[in-house]
PDB file of N, CA and C in Angstrom:
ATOM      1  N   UNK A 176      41.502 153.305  13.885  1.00 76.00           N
ATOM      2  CA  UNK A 176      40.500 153.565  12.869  1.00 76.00           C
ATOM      3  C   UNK A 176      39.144 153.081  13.359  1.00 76.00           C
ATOM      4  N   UNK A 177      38.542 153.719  13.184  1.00 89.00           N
ATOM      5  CA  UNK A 177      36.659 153.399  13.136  1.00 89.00           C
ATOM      6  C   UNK A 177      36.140 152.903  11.819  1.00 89.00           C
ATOM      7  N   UNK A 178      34.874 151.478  12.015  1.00 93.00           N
ATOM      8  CA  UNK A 178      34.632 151.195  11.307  1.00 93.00           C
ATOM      9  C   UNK A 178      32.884 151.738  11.107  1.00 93.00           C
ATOM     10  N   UNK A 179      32.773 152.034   9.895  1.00 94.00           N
ATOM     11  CA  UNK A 179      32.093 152.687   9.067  1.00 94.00           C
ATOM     12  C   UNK A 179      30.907 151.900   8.794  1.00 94.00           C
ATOM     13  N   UNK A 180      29.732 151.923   8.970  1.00 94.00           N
ATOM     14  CA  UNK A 180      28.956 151.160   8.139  1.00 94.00           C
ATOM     15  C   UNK A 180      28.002 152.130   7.600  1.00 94.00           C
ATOM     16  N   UNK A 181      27.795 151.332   5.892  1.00 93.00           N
ATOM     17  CA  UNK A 181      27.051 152.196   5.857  1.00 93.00           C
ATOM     18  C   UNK A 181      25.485 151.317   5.037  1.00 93.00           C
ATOM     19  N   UNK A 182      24.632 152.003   5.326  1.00 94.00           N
ATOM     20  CA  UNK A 182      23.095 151.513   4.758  1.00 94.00           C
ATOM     21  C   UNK A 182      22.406 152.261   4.216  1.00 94.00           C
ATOM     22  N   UNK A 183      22.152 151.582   2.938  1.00 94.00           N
ATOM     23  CA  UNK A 183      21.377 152.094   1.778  1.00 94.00           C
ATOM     24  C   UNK A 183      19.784 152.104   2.019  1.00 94.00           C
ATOM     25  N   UNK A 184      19.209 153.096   1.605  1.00 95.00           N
ATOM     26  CA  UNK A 184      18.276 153.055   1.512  1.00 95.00           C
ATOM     27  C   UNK A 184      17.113 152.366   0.613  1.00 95.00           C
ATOM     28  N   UNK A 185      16.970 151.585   0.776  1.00 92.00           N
ATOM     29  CA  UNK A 185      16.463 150.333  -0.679  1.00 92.00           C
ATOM     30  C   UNK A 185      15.850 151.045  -1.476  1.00 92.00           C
ATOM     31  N   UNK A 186      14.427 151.963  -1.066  1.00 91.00           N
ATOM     32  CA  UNK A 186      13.541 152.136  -1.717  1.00 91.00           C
ATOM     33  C   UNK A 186      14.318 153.637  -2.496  1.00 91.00           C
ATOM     34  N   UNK A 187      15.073 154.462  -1.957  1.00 94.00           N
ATOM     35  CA  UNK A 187      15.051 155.641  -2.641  1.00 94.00           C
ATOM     36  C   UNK A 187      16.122 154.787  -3.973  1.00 94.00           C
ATOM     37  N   UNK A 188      17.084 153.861  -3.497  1.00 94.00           N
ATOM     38  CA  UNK A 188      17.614 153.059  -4.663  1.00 94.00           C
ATOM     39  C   UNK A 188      17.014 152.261  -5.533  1.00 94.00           C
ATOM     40  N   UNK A 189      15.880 152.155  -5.286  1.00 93.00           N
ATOM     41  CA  UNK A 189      14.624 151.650  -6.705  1.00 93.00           C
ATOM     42  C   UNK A 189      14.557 152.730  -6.780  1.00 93.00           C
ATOM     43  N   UNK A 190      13.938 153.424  -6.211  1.00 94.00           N
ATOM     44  CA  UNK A 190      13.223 154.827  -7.062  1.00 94.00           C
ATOM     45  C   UNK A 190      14.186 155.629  -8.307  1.00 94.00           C
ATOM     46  N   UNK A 191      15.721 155.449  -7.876  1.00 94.00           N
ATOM     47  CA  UNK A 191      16.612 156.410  -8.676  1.00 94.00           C
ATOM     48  C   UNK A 191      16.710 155.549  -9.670  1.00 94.00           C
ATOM     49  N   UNK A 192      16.807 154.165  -9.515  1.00 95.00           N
ATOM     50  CA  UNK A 192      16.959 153.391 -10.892  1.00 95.00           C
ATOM     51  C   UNK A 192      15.850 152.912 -11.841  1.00 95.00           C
ATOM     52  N   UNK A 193      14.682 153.027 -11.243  1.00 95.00           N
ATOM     53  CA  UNK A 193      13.871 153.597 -12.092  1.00 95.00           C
ATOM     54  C   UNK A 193      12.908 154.748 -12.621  1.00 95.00           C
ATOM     55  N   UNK A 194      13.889 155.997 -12.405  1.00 95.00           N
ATOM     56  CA  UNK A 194      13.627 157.174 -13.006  1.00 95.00           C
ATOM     57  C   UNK A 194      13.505 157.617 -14.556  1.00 95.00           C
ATOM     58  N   UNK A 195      12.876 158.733 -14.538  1.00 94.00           N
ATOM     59  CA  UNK A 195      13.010 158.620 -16.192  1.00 94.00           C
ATOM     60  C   UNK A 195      14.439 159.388 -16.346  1.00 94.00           C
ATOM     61  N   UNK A 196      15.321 159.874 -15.666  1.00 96.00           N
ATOM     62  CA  UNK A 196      16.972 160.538 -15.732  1.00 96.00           C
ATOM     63  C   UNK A 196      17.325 158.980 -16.063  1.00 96.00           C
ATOM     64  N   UNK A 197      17.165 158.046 -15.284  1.00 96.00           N
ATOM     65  CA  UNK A 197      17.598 156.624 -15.181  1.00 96.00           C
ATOM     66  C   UNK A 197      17.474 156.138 -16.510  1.00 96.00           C
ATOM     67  N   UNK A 198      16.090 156.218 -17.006  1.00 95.00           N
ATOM     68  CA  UNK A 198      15.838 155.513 -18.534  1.00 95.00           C
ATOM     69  C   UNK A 198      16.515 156.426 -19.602  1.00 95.00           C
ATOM     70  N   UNK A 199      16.221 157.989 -19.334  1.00 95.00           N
ATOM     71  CA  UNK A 199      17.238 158.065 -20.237  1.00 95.00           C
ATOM     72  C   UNK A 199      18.469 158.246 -20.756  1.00 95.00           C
ATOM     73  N   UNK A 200      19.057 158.139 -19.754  1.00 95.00           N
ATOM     74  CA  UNK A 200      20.327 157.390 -19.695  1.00 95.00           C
ATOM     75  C   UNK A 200      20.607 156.225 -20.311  1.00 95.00           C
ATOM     76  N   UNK A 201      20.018 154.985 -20.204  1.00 95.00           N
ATOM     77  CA  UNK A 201      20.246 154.011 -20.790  1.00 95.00           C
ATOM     78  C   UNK A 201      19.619 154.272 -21.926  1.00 95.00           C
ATOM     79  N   UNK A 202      18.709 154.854 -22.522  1.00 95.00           N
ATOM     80  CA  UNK A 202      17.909 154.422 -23.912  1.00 95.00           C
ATOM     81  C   UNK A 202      19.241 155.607 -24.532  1.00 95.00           C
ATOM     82  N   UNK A 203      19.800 156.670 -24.511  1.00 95.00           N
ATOM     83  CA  UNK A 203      20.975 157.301 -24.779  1.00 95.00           C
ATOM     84  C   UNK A 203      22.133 156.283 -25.234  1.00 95.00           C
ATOM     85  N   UNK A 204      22.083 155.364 -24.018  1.00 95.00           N
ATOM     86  CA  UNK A 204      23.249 154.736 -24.330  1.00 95.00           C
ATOM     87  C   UNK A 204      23.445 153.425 -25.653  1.00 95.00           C
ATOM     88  N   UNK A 205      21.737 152.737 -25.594  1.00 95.00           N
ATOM     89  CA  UNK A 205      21.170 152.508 -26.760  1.00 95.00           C
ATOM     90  C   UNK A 205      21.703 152.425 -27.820  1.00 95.00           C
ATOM     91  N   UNK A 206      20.698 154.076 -27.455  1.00 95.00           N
ATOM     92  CA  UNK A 206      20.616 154.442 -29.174  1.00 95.00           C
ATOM     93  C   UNK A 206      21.727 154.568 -29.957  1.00 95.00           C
ATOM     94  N   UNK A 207      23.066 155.105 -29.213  1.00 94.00           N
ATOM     95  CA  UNK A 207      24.645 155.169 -29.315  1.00 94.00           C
ATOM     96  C   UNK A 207      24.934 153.875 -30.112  1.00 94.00           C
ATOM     97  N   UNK A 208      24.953 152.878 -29.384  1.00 94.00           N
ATOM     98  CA  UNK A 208      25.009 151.476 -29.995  1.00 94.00           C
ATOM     99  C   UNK A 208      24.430 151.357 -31.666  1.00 94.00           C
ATOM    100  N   UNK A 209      23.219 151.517 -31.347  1.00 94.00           N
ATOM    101  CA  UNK A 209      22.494 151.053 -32.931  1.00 94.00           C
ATOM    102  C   UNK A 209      22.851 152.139 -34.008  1.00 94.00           C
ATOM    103  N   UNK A 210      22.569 153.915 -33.732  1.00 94.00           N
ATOM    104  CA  UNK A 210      23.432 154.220 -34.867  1.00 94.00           C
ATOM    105  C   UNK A 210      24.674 154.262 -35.095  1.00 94.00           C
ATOM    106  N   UNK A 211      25.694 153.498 -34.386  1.00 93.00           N
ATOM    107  CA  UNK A 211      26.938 152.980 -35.105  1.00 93.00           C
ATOM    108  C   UNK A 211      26.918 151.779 -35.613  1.00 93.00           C
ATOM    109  N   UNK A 212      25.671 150.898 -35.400  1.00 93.00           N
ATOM    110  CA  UNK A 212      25.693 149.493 -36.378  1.00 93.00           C
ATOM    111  C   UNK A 212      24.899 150.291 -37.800  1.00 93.00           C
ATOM    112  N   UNK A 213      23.977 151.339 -37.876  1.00 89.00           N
ATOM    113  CA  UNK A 213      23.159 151.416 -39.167  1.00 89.00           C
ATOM    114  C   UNK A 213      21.654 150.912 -39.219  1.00 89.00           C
ATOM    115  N   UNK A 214      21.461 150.829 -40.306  1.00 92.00           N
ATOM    116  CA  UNK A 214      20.202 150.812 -40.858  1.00 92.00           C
ATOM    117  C   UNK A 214      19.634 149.536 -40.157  1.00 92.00           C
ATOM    118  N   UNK A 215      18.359 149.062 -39.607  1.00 94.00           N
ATOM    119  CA  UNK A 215      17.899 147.730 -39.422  1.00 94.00           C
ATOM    120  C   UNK A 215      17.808 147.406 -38.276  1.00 94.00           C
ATOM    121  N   UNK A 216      18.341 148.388 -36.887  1.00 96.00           N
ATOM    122  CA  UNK A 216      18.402 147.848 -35.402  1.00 96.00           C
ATOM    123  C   UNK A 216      17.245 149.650 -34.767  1.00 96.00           C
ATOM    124  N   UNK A 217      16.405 148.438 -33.563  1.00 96.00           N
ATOM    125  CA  UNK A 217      15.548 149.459 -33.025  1.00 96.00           C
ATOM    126  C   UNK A 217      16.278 149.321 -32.106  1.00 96.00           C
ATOM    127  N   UNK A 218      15.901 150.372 -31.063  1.00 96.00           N
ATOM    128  CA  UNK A 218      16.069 150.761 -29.965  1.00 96.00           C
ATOM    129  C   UNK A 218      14.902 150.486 -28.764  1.00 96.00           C
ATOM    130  N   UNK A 219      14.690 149.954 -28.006  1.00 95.00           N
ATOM    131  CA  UNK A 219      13.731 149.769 -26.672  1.00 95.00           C
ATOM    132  C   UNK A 219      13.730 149.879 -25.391  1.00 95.00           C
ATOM    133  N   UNK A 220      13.365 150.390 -24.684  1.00 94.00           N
ATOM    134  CA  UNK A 220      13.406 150.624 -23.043  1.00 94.00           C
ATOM    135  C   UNK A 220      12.107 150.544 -22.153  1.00 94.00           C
ATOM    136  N   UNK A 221      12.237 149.679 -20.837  1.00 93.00           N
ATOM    137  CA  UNK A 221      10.825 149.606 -20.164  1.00 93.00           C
ATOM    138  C   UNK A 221      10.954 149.977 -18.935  1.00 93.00           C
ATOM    139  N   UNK A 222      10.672 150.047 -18.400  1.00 93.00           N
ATOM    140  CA  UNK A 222      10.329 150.046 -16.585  1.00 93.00           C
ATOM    141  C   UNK A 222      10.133 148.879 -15.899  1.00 93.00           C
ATOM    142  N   UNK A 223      11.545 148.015 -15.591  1.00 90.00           N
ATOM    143  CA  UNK A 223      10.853 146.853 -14.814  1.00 90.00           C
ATOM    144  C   UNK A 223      10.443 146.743 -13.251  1.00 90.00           C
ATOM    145  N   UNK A 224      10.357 145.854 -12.885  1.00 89.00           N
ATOM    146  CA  UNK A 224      10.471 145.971 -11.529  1.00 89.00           C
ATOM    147  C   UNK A 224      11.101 146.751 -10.240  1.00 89.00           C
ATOM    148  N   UNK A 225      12.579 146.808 -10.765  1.00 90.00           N
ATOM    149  CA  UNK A 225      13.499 147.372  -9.810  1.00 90.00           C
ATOM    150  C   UNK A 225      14.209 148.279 -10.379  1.00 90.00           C
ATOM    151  N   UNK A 226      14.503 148.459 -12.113  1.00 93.00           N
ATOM    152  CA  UNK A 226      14.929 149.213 -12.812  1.00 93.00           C
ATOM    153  C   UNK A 226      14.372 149.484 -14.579  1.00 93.00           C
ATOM    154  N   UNK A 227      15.335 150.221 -14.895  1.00 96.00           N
ATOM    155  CA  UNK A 227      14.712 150.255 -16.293  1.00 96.00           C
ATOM    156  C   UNK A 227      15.977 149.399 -17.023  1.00 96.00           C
ATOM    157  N   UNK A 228      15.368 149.402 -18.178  1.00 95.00           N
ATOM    158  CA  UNK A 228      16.362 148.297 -19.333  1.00 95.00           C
ATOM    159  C   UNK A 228      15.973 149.195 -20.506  1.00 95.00           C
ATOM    160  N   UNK A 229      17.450 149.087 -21.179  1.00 95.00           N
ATOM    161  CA  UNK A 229      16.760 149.296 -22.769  1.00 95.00           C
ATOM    162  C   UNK A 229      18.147 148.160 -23.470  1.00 95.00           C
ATOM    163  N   UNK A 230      17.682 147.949 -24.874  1.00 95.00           N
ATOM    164  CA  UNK A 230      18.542 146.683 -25.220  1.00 95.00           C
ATOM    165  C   UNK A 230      17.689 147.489 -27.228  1.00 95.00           C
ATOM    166  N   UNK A 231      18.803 146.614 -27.555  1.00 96.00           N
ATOM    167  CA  UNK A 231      19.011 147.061 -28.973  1.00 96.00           C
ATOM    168  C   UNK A 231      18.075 146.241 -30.023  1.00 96.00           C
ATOM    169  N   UNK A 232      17.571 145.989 -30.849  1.00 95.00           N
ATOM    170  CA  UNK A 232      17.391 144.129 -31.442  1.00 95.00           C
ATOM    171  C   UNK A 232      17.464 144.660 -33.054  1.00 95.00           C
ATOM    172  N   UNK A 233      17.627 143.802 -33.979  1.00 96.00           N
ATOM    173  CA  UNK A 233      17.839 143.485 -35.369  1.00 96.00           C
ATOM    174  C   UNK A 233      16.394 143.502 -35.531  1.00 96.00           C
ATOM    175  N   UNK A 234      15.988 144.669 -36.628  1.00 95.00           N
ATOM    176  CA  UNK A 234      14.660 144.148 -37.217  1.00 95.00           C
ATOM    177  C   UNK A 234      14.645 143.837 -38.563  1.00 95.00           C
ATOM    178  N   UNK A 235      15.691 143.697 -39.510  1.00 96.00           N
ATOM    179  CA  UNK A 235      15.346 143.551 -40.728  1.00 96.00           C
ATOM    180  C   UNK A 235      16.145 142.483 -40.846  1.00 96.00           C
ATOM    181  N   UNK A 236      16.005 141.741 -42.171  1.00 96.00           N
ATOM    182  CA  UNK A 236      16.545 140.436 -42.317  1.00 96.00           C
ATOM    183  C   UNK A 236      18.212 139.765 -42.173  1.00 96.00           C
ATOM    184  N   UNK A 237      18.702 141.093 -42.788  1.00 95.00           N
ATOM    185  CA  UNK A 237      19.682 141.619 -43.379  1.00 95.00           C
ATOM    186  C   UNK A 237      20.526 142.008 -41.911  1.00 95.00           C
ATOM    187  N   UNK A 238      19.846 142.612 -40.480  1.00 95.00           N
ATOM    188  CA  UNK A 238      20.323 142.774 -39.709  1.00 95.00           C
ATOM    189  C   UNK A 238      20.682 141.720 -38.607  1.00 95.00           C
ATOM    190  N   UNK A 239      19.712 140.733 -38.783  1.00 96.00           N
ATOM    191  CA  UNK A 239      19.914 139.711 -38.190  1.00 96.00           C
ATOM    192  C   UNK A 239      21.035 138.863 -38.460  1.00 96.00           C
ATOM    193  N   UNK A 240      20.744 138.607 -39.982  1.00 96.00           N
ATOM    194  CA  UNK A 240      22.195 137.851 -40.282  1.00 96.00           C
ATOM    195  C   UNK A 240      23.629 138.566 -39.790  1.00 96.00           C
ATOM    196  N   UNK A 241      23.342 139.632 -40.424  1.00 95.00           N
ATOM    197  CA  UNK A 241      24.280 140.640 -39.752  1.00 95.00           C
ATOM    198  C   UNK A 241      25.064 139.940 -38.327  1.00 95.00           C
ATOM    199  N   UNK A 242      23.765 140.280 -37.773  1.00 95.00           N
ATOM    200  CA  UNK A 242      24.428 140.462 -36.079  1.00 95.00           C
ATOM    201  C   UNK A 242      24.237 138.377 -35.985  1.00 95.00           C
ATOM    202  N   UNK A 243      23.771 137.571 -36.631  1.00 95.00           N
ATOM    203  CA  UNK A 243      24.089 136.171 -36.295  1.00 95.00           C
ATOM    204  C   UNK A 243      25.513 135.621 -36.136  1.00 95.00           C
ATOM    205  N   UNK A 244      25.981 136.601 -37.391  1.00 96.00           N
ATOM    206  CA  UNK A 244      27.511 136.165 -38.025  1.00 96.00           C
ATOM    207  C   UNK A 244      28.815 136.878 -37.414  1.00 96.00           C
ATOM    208  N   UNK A 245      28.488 137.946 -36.857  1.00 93.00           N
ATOM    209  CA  UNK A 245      29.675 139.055 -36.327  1.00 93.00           C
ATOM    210  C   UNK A 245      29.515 139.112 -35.342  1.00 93.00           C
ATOM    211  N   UNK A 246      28.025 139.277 -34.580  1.00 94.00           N
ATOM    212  CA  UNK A 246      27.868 139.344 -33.382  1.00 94.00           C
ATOM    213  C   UNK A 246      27.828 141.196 -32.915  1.00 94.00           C
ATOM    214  N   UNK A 247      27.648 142.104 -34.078  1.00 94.00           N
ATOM    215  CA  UNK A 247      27.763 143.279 -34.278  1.00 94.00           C
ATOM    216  C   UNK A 247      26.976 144.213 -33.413  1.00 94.00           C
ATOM    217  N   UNK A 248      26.055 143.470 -32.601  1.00 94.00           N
ATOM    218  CA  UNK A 248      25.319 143.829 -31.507  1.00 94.00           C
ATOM    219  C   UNK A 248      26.134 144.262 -29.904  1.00 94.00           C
ATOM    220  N   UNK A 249      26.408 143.087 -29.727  1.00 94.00           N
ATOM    221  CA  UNK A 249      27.638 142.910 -28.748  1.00 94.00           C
ATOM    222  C   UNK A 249      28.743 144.025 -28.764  1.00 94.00           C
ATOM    223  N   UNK A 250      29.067 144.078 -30.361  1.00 93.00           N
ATOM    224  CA  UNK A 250      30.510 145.034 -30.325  1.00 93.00           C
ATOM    225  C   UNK A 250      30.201 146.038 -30.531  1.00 93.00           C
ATOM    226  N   UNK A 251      29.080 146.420 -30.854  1.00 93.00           N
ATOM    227  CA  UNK A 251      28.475 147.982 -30.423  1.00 93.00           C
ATOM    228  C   UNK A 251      28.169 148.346 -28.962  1.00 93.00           C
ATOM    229  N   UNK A 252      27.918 147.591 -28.854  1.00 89.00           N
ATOM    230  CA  UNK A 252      27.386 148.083 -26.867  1.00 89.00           C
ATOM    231  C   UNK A 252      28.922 147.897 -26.254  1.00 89.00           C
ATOM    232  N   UNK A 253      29.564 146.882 -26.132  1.00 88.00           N
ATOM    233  CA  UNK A 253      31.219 146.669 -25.591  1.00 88.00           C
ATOM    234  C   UNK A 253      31.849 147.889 -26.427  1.00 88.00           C
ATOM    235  N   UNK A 254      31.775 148.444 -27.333  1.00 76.00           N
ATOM    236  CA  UNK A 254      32.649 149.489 -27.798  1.00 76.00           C
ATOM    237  C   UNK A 254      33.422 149.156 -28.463  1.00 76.00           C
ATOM    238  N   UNK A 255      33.529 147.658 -29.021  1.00 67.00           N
ATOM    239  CA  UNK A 255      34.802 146.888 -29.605  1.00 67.00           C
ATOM    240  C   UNK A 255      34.784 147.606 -31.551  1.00 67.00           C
TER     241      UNK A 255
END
């Protein structure tokens, strides 16, 4: 057998992970999350450095406690 190496290209691997196919992908995956928790959770996504992020958060009072006590954040994104 021959051994294989193989090397990534760094920069075209930033570039793909922070695409907008890239973001919206994750802000998709999101948004999935929050409308199965309901009323009270936004949705957000940025462009960081090396990739994009999007992440869910509680904006109303009611959602916070919510997600303080169950953790309903978590088990939306895990799928639980």
């Amino acid at each position: 057998m021959t051994k294989v190496k193989i090397v990534l290209n760094r920069s075209g691997v930033r570039a793909l992970l922070r695409s907008d196919e890239a973001e919206s992908i994750c802000r998709s995956f999101a948004q999935k999350a929050a409308n199965s928790l309901g009323e009270g959770y936004e949705v957000s996504s940025y462009k960081g450095k090396n990739r994009v992020n999007a992440s869910v958060r509680a904006e109303t009072y009611q959602a916070r406690s919510d997600n303080l006590k169950n953790n309903t954040i978590l088990k939306a994104v895990c799928g639980k």
